[in-house]
Short mmCIF file of C-alpha atoms in Angstrom, two decimals:
data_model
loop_
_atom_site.label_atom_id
_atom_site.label_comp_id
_atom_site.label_asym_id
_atom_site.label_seq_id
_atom_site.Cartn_x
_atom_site.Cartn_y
_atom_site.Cartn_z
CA UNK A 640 9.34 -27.73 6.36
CA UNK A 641 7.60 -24.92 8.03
CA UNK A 642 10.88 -23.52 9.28
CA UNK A 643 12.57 -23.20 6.18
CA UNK A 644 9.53 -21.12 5.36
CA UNK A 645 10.46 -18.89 8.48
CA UNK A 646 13.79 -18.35 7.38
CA UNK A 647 12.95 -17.69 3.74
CA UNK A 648 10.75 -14.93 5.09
CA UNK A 649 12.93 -13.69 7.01
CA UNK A 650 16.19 -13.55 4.25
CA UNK A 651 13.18 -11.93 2.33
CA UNK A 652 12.54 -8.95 4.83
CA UNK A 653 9.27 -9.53 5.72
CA UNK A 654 9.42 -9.37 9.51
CA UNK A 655 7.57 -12.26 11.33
CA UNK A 656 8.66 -13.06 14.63
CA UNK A 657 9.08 -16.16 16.51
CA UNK A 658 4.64 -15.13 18.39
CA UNK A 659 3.82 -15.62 14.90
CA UNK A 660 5.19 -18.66 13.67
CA UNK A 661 4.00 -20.64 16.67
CA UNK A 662 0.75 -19.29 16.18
CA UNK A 663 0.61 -20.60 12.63
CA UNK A 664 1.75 -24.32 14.43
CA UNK A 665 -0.92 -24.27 16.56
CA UNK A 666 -3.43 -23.13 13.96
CA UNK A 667 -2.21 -26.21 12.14
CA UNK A 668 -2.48 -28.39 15.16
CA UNK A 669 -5.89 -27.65 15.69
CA UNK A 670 -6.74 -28.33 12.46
CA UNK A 671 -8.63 -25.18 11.36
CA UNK A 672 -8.12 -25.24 7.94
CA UNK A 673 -8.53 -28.42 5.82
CA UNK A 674 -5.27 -30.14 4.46
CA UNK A 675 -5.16 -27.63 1.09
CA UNK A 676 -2.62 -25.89 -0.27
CA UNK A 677 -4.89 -22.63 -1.33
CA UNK A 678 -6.29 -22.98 2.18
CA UNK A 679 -2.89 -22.99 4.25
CA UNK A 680 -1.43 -20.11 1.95
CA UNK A 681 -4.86 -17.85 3.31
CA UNK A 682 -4.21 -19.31 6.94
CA UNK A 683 0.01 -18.55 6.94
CA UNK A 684 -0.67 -15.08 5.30
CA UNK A 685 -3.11 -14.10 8.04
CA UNK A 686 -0.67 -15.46 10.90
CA UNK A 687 2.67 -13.83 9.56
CA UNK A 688 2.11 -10.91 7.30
CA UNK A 689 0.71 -8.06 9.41
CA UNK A 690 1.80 -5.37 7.31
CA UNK A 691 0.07 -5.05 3.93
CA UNK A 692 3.22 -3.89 2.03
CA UNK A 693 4.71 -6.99 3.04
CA UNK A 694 2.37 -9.70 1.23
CA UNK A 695 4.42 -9.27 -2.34
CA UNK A 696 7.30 -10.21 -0.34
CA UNK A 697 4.85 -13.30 0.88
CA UNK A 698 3.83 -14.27 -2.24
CA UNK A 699 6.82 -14.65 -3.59
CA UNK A 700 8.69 -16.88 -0.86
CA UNK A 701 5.43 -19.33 -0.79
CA UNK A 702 5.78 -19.98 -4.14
CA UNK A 703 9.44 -20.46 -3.89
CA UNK A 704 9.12 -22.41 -0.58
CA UNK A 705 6.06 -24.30 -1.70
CA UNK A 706 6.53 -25.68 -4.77
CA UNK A 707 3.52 -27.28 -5.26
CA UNK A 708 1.51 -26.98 -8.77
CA UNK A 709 -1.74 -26.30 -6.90
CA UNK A 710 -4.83 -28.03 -9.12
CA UNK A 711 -7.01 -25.93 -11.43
CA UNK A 712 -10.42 -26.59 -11.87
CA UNK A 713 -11.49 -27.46 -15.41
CA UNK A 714 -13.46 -23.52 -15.37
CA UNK A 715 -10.29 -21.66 -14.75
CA UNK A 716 -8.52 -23.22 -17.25
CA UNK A 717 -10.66 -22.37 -20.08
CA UNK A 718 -10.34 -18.79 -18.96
CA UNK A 719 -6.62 -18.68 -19.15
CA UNK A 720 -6.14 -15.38 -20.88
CA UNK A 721 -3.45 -15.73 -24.01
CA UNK A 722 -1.89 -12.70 -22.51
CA UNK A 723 -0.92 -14.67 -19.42
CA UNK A 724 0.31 -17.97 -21.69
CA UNK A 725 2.54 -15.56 -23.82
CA UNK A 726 4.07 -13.88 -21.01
CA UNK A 727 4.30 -17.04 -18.85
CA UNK A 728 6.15 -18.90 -22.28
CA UNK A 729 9.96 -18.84 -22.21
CA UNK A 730 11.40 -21.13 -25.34
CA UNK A 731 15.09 -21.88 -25.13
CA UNK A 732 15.01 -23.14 -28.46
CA UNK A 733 18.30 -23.80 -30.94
CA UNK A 734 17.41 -21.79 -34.68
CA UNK A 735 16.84 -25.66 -36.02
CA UNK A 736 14.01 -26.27 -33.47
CA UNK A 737 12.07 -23.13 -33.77
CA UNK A 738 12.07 -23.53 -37.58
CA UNK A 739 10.13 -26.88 -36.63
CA UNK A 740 7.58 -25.30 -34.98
CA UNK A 741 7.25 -22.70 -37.66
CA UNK A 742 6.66 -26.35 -39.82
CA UNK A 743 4.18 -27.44 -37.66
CA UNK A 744 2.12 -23.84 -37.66
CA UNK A 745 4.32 -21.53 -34.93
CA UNK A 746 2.11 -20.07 -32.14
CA UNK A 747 -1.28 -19.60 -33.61
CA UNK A 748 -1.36 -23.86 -34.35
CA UNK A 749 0.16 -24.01 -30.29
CA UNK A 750 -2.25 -21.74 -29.18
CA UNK A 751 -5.07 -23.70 -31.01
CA UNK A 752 -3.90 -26.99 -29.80
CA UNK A 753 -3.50 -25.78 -26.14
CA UNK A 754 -7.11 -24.74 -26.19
CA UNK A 755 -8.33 -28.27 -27.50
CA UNK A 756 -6.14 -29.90 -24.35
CA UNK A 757 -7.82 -27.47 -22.06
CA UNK A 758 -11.08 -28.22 -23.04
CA UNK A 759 -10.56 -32.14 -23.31
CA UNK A 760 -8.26 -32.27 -19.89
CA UNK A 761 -10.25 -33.61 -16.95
CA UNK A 762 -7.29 -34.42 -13.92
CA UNK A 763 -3.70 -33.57 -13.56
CA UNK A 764 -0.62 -35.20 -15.40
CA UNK A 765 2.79 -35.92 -14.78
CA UNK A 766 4.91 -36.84 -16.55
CA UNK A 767 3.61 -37.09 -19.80
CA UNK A 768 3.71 -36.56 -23.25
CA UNK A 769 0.42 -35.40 -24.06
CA UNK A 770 -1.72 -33.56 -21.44
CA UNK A 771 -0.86 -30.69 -19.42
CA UNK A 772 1.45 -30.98 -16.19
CA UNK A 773 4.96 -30.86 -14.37
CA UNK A 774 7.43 -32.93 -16.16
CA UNK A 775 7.96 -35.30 -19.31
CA UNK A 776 8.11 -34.20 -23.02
CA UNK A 777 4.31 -32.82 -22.91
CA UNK A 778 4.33 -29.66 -25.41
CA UNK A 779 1.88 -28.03 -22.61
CA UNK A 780 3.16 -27.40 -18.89
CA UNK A 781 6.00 -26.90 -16.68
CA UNK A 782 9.45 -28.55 -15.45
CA UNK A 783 9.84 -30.89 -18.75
CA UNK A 784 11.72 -30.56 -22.01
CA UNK A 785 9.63 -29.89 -25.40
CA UNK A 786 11.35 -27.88 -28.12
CA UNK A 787 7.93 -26.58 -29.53
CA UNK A 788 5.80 -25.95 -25.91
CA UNK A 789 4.06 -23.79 -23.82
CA UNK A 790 5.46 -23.36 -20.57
CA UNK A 791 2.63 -22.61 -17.88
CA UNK A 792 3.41 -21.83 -14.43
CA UNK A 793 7.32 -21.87 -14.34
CA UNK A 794 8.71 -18.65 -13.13
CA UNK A 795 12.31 -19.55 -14.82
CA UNK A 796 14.81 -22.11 -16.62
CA UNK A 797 13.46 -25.38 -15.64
CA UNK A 798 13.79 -25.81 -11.75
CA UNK A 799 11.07 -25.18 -9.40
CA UNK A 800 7.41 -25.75 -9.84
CA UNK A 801 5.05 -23.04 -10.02
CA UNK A 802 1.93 -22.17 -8.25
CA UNK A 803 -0.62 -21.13 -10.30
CA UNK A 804 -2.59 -18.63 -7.75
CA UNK A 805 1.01 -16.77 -6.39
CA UNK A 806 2.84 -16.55 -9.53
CA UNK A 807 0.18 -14.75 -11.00
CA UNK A 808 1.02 -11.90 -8.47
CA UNK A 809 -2.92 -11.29 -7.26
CA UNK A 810 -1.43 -8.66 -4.58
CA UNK A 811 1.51 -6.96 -6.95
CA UNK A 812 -0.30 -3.48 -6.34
CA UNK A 813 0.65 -3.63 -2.70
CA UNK A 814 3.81 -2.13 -3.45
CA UNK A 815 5.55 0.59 -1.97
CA UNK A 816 5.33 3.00 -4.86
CA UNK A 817 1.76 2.66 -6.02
CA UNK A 818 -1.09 4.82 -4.94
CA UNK A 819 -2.90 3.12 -2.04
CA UNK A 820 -6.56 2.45 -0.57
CA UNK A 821 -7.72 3.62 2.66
CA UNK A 822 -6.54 0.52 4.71
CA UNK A 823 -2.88 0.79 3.66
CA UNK A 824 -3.16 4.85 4.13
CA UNK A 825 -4.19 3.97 7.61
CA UNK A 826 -1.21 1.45 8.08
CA UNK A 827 1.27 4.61 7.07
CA UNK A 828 -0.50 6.59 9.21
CA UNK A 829 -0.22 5.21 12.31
CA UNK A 830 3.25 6.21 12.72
CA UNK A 831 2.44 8.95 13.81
CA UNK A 832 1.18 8.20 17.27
CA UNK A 833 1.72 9.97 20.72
CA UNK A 834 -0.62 8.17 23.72
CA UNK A 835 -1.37 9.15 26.84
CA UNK A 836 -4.08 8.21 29.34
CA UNK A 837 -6.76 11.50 30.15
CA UNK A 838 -10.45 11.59 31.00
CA UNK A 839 -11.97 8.79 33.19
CA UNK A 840 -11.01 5.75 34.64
CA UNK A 841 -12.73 3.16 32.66
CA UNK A 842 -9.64 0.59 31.68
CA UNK A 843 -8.35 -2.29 34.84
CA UNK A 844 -4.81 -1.61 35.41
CA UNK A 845 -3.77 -4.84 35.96
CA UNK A 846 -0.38 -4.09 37.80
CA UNK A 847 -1.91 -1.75 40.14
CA UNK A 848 -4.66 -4.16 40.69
CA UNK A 849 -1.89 -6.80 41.73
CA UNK A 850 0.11 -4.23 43.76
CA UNK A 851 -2.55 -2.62 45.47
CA UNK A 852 -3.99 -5.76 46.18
CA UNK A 853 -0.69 -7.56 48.07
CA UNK A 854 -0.65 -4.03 50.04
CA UNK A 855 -4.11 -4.05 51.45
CA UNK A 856 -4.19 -7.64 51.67
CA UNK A 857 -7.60 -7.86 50.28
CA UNK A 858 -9.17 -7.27 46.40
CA UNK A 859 -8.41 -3.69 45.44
CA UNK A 860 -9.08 -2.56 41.84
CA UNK A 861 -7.51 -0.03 40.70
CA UNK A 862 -8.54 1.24 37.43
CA UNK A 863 -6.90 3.92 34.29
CA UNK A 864 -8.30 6.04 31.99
CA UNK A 865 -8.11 4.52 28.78
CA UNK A 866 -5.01 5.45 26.11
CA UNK A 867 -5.49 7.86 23.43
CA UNK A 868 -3.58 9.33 20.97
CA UNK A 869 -2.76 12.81 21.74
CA UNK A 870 -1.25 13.95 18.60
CA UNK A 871 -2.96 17.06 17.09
CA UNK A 872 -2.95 17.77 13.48
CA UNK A 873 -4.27 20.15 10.93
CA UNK A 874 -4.46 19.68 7.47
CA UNK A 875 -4.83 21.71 4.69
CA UNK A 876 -6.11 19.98 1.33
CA UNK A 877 -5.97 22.00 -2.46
CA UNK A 878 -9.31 21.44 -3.96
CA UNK A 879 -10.56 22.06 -7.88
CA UNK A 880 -8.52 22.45 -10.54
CA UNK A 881 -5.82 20.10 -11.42
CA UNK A 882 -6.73 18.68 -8.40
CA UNK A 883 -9.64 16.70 -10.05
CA UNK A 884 -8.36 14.00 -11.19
CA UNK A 885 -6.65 13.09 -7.99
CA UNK A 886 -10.19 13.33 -5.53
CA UNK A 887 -10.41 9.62 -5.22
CA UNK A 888 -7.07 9.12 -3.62
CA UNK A 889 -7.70 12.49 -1.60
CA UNK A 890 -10.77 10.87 0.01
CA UNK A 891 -8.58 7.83 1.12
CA UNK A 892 -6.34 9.66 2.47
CA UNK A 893 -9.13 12.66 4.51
CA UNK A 894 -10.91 8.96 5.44
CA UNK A 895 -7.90 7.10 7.09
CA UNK A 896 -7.06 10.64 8.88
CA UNK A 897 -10.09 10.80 9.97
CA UNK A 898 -10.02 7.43 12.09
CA UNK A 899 -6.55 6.97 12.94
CA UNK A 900 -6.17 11.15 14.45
CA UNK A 901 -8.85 11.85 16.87
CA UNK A 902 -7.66 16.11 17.12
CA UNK A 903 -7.76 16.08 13.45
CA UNK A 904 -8.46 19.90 11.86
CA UNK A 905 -9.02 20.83 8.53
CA UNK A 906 -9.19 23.31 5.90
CA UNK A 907 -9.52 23.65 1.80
CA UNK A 908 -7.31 25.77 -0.46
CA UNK A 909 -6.88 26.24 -4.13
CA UNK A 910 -3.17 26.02 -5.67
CA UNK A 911 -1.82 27.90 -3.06
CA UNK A 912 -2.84 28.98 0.71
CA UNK A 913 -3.81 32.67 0.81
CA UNK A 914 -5.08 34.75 3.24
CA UNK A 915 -8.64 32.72 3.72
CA UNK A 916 -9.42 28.87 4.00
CA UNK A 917 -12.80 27.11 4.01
CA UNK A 918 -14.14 24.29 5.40
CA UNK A 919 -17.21 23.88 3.54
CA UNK A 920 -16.39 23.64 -0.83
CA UNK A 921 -20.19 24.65 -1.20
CA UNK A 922 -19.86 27.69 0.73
CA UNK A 923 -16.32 28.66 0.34
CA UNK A 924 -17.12 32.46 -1.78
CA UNK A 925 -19.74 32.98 1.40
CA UNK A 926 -17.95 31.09 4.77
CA UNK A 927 -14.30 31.73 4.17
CA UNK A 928 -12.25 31.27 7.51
CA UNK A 929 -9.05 34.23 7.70
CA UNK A 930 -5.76 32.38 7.71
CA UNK A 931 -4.40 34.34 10.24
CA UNK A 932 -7.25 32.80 12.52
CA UNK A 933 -6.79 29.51 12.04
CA UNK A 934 -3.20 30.05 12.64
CA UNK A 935 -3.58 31.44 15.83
CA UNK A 936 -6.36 29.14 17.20
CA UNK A 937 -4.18 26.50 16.68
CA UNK A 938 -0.81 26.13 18.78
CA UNK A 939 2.77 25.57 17.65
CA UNK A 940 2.71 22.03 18.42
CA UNK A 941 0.19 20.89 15.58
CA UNK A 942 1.34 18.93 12.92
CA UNK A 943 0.94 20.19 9.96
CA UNK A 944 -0.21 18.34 6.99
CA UNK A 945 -0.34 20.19 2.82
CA UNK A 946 -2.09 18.07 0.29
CA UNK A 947 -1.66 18.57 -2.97
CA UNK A 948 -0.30 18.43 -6.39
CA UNK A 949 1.86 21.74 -6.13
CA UNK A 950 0.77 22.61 -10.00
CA UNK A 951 0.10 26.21 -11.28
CA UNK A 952 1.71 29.39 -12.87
CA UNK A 953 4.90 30.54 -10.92
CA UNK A 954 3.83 34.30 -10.08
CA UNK A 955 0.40 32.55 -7.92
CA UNK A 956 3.34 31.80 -5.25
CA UNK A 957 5.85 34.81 -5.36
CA UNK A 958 3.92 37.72 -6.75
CA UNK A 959 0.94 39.79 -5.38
CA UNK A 960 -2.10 39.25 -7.37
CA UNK A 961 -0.98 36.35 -8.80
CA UNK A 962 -4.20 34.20 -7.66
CA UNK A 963 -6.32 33.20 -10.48
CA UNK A 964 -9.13 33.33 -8.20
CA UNK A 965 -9.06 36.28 -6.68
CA UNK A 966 -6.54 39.16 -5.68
CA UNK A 967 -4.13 38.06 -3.09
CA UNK A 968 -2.27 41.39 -1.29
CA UNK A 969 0.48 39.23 -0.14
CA UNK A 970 1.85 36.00 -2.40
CA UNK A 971 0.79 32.34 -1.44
CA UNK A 972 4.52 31.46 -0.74
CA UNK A 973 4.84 34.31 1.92
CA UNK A 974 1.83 32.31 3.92
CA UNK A 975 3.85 29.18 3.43
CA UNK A 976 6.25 30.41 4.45
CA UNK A 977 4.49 31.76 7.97
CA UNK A 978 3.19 28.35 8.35
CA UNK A 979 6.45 26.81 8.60
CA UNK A 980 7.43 29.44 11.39
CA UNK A 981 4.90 28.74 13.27
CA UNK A 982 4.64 25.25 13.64
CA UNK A 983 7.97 23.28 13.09
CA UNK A 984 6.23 19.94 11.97
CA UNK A 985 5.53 20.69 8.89
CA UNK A 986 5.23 18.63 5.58
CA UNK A 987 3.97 18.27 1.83
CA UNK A 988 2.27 15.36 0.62
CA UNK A 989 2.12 15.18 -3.59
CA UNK A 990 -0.37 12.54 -5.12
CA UNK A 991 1.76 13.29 -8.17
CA UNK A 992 4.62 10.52 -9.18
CA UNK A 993 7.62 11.62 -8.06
CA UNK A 994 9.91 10.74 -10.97
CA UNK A 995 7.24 13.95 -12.84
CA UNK A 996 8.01 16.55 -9.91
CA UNK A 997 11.48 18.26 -11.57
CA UNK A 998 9.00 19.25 -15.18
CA UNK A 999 7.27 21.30 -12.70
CA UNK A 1000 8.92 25.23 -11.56
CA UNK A 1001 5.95 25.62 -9.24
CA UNK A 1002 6.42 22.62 -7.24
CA UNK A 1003 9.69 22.74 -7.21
CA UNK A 1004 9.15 26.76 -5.24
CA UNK A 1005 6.91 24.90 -2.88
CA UNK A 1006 9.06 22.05 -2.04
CA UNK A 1007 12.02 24.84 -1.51
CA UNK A 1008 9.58 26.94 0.44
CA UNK A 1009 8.72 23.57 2.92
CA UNK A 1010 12.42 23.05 3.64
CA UNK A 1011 12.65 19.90 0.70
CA UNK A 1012 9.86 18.23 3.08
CA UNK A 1013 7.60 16.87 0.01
CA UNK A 1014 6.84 13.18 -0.08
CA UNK A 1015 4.86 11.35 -3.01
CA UNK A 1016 1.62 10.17 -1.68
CA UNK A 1017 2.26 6.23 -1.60
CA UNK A 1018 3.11 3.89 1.26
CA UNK A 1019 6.83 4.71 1.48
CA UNK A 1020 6.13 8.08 0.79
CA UNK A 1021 3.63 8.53 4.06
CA UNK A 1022 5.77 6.65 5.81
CA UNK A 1023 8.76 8.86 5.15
CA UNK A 1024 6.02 11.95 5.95
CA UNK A 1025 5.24 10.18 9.45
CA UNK A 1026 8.68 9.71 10.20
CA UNK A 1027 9.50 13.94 9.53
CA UNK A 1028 6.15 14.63 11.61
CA UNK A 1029 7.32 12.55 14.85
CA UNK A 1030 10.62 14.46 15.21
#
């Protein structure tokens, strides 16, 4: 049984390896979950999904694999929302038959009868003709035949049984094209990695241990300084403006930086980088930093991170004066385009939808400005970003 399920998963992309599965077998051997469906779907999702992105993927198999109708307690029931029961209703129903139910009241009189059933239902059917459950002629349920029901639970046609707490698709935002929290941010993030062992030895190295040891012919420990990542990056984030309504999503992102880069750098523009960034949004008419400083302090091999929505009049990027914040001598795109000469990891990350960027002439400048290196700011799109910063 279970390794069907590791196949599925596998014809399904989600990649769990051979560690994993055994892992969940000796979880199961040990018995540290009780004998539950709800209980083994928690205990097989933490042993073979370690990639958020992955656990629609998940879902979807263990319902497929699984297809157990998993019991409902009599207070979720009562809470179904009619929403759900209207989307979750497919009637394959002749003309003849669905002027029957029209007869008999059409969905308001269903509706109103389901919600007696729920109220009055106290253990799972099958089979039936009444209650609600898998099989028989019950109006109410899933895998049976009833020309005037409501199917509950059963994803298509009538094969397969559903499970009530996958099929409702609890994880469906962990998607690759929706905006993300600050755990999947860090996930994407982590591409972008470079490690290398500096400072003091503090770590056992094992293999030197071992080797040192058969050498000397006595115990010789040999130790390493621990592994860091060494990659360096500086990041400049617009602030105000249309940038508003995108602050929450901004924080995730400076947040998961912040603890997955240890030489992290950063710096706050508005619309467009001019000659002077600030660290300090408070302070920034009083403690502005001159761009050309930053850029020299820090060397070529930086990565170089833009955040930002891209969004404002055309002449704040090509023309002289064109700020609406202050006068600019030189145009923001002539600093962009310094920044990409200077350090050749370069990218663009846009909290804006992608499928919205081609209404835009501005953005479009600045994505032709950063050699068409803009990414949306969701998992795929970070990912992609990593990918360009680890050339």
């Amino acid at each position: 049984m279970f390794v069907h399920f590791f196949h599925e998963l596998k014809k399904a992309n989600v990649p769990v390896s051979l560690r994993e599965y055994l892992t969940l077998l000796e979880a199961m051997d040990r018995d540290v979950i009780d004998r539950k469906v709800e209980e083994f779907y928690y205990l097989a999702r933490a042993s073979l999904v370690k990639d958020e992105r992955n656990l629609d993927k998940f879902d979807i198999v263990f319902g497929h694999v699984f297809k157990g109708l998993e019991q409902i307690g009599d207070g979720d029931l009562a809470k179904i929302p009619e929403e759900w029961l209207r989307a979750l209703t497919e009637k394959f129903l002749t003309e003849e038959e669905k002027a029957q139910i029209e007869a008999l009241g059409g969905w308001e009189k269903i509706m109103e009868e389901l919600q007696k059933r729920l109220e009055e239902q106290k253990e799972r059917h099958e089979g039936g003709n009444k209650w609600i459950g898998t099989g028989g002629t019950s109006p109410f349920g899933a895998n049976g035949y009833n020309p005037e029901g409501v199917r509950i639970g059963q994803k298509e046609g009538r094969h397969g049984k559903a499970v009530k707490v996958w099929d409702k698709r609890e994880y469906k935002n962990l998607d690759d094209q929706v905006e993300l929290g600050t755990r999947n941010i860090k996930v994407a993030l982590r591409r972008l990695r470079r490690f290398a062992r500096e400072g003091a030895p503090t770590e056992l190295d094992l293999d030197g241990t071992i080797k040192a040891t058969a050498h000397q012919g006595y115990l010789d420990i040999k130790l390493v300084p621990e592994r860091r990542n060494k990659i360096n990056v500086l990041i400049f984030f617009d602030i105000g403006g249309s940038m508003d309504s995108h602050i929450k999503l901004c924080e995730e992102l400076f947040s998961a930086a912040r603890s997955e880069f240890k030489n992290l750098e950063y710096f706050y523009f508005h619309n467009c980088l001019y000659e002077g960034v600030w660290k300090d949004n408070r302070r920034r008419h009083t403690e502005k930093m001159n761009t050309w400083d930053v850029l020299h302090k820090y060397p070529s091999d930086y990565k170089v991170i833009f955040v930002g929505d891209a969004t404002m009049s055309p002449y704040e990027i090509t023309y002289a004066g064109g700020s609406v914040e202050h006068w600019n001598e030189e145009p923001g795109g002539v600093w962009l385009e310094r920044v990409t000469q200077i350090y050749e990891n370069c990218v663009w990350i846009n909290p804006i939808p992608e499928r919205h960027w081609e209404y835009t002439p501005s953005l479009q400048i600045i994505k032709q400005i950063m050699g068409e290196r803009m990414y949306p700011l969701t998992l795929e799109g970070l990912d992609h970003a990593m990918r360009e910063l680890s050339r």
